[in-house]
Coordinates of C-alpha atoms in Angstrom, one line a residue:
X1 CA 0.0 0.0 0.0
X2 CA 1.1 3.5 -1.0
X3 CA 2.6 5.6 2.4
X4 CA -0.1 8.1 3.8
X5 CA 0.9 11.6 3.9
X6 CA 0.5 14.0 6.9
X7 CA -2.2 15.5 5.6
X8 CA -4.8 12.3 5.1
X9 CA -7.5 12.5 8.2
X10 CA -10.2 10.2 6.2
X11 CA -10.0 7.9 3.4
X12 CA -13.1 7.6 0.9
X13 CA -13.4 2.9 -0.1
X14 CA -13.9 3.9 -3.3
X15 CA -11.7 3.2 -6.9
X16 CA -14.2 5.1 -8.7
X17 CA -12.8 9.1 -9.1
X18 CA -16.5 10.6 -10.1
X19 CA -17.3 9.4 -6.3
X20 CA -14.1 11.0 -4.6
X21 CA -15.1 14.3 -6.5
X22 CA -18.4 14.3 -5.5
X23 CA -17.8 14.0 -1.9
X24 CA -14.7 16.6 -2.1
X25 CA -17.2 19.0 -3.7
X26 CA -20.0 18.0 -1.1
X27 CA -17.6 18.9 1.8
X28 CA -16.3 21.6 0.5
X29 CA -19.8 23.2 0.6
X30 CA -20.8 22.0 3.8
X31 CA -17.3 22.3 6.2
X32 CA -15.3 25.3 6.5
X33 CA -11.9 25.3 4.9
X34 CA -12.1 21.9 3.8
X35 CA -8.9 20.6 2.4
X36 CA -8.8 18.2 -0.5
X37 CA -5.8 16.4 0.2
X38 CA -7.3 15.2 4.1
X39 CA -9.7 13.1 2.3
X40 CA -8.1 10.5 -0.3
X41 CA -9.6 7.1 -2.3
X42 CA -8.7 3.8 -1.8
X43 CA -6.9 4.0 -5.5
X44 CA -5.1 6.8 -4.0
X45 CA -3.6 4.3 -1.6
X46 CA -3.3 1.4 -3.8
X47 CA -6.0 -0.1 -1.0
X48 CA -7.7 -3.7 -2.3
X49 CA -11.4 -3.4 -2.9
X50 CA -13.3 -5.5 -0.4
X51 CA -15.8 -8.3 -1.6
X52 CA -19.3 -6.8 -1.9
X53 CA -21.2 -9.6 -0.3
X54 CA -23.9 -7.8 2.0
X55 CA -27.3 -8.1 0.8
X56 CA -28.2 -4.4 1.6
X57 CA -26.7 -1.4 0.8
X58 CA -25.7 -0.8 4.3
X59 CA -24.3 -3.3 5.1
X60 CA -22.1 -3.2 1.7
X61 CA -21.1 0.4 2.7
X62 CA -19.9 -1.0 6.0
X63 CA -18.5 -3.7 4.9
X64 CA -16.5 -1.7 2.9
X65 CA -16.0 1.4 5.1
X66 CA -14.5 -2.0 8.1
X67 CA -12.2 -2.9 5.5
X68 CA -10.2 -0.1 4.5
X69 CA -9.9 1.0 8.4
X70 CA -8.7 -2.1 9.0
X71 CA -5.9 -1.9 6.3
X72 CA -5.3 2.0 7.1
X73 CA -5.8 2.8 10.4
X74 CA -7.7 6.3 9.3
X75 CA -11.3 6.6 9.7
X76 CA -13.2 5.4 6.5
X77 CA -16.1 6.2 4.5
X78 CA -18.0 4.4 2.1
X79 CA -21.0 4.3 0.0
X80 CA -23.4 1.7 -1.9
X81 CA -25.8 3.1 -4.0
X82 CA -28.0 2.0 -6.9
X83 CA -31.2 2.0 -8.6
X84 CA -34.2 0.4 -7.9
X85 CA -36.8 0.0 -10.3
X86 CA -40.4 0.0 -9.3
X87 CA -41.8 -2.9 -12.0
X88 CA -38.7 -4.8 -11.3
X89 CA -39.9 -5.3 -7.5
X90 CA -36.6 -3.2 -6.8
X91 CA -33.7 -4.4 -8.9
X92 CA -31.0 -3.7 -10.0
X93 CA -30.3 -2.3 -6.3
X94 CA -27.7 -3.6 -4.7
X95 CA -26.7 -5.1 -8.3
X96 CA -26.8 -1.8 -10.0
X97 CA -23.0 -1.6 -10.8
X98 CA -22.6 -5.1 -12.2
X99 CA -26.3 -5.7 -13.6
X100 CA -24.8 -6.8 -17.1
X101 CA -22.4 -9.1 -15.6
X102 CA -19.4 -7.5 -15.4
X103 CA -18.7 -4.9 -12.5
X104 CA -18.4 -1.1 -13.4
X105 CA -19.4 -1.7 -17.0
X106 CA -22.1 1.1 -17.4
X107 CA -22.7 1.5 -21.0
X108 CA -23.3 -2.4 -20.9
X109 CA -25.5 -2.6 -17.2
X110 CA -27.3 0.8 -19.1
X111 CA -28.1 -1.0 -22.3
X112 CA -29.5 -4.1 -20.2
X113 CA -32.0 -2.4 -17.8
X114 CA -33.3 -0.2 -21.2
X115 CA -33.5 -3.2 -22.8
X116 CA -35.6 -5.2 -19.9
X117 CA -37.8 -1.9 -19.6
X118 CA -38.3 -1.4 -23.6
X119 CA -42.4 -1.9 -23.7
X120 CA -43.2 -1.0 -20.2
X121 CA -45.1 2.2 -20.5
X122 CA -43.9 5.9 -18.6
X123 CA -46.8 5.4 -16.2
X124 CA -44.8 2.3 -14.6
X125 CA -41.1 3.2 -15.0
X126 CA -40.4 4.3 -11.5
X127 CA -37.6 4.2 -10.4
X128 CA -35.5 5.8 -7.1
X129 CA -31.3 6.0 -6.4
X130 CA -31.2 5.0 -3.1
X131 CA -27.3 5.5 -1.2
X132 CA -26.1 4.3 2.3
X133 CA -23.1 6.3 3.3
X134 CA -21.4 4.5 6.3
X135 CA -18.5 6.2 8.6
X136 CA -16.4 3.8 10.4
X137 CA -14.0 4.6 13.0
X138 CA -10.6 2.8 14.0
X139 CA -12.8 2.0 17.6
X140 CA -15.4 0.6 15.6
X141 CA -17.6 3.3 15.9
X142 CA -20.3 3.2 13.2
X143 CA -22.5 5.6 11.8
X144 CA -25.1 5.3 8.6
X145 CA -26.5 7.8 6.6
X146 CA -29.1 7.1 3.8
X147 CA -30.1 9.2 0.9
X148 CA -32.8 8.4 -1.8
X149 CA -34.2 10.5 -4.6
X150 CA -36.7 9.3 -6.9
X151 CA -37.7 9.9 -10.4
X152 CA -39.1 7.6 -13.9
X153 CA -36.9 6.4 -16.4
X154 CA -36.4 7.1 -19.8
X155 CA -36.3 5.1 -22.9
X156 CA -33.6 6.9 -24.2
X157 CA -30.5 8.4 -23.1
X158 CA -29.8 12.0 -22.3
X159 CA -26.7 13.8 -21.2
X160 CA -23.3 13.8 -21.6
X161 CA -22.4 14.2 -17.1
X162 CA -22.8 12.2 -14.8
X163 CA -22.3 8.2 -14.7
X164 CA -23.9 5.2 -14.4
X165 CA -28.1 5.0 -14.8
X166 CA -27.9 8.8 -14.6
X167 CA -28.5 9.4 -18.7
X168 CA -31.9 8.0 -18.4
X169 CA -32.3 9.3 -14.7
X170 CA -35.2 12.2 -13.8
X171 CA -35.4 13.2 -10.7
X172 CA -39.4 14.2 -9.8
X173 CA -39.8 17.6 -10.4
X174 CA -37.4 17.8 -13.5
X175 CA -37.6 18.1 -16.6
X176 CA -33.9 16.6 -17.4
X177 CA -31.9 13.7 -16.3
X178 CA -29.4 13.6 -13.9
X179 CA -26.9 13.8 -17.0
X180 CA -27.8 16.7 -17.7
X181 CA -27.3 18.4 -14.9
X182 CA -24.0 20.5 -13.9
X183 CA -22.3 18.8 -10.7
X184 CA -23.5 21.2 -8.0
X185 CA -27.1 20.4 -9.1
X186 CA -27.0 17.2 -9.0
X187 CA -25.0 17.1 -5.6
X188 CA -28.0 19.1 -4.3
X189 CA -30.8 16.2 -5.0
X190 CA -28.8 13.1 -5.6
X191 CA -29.2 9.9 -3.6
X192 CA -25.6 10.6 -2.6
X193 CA -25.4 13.4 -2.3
X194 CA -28.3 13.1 0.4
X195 CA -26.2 10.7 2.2
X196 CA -23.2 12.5 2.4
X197 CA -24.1 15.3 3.4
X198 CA -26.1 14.3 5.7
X199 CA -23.0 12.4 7.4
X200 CA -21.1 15.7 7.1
X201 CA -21.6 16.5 10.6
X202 CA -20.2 13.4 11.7
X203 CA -16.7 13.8 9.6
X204 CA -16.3 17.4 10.4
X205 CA -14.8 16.1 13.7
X206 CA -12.3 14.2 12.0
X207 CA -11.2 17.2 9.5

């Protein structure tokens, strides 16, 4: 594992760079003087990713969050997150990331659940990104947040931003898909960004 510098205070059990951004932007608008560089990823580290093997999204985010404490010593965050699909009695959910077989492939887990939902009608395509975001402590101190935002899909894709199920993503409310929002609005009413900020008050301690 790659040495920790100085200034690390919290590491984020994530690989994925879009989630390490969002929650740097997140705490940036909800802690004062927030500095980047005290909150690193697991990839910065060269950290292993844990198997996912819970069968809720909390647990998963602990599981992970118990995992990279263990291996760092720091405090640890870490999300799950997914979609869950009204007509398909909640799937992907836990799933969402490796629907199509293959973990992380979105185009691929995208093209699936479009595919699955081609000839059900608007009035039963909804849908809701639901996020645990756990905080572990080297004591074992736990804390969950959850965060949930829910919307319809679409049959197509719109957007170029964003990741994952967001292309064919909108929120209630909206008249565009998470894609196509710019990442401060979509911090303000996504699933995760719900989560995290809501466990903002427990990391400012730690900052």
């Amino acid at each position: 594992m790659n040495k920790l510098s100085d200034k690390v205070k919290l590491v984020l059990a994530t690989h994925n760079q879009h989630k390490l951004f969002e929650l740097h932007q997140i705490l940036a608008e909800e802690l004062n003087n927030f500095d980047p560089d005290a909150v690193v990823s697991a990839a910065g580290l060269g950290a292993p990713e844990p198997k996912e093997d819970g069968v809720t999204f909390e647990q998963n985010a602990l599981l992970k969050a118990h995992a990279l404490t263990d291996a760092t010593g720091l405090p640890a965050i870490a999300d799950d997150s997914g979609i869950c699909v009204d007509v398909l009695g909640g799937a992907p959910g836990i799933f969402s990331a490796r629907w199509a077989g293959r973990h992380g492939d979105d185009a691929a887990n995208l093209d699936l659940l479009l595919g699955q939902l081609a000839d059900v009608p608007d009035k039963y395509r909804g849908a809701a990104f639901v996020s645990a975001a756990a905080l572990v402590l080297p004591d074992g101190t736990e804390v969950v947040r959850m965060g949930k935002v829910s919307g319809q899909l679409l049959h197509e894709r719109h957007g170029e931003g964003g990741f994952g199920y967001d292309p064919i993503f909108r929120p209630d409310g909206y008249e565009v898909t998470t894609a196509q929002m710019s990442p401060e609005q979509k911090n303000q009413i996504s699933h995760r960004g719900i989560s995290f900020r809501a466990l903002a008050k427990d990391i400012a301690p730690l900052l």
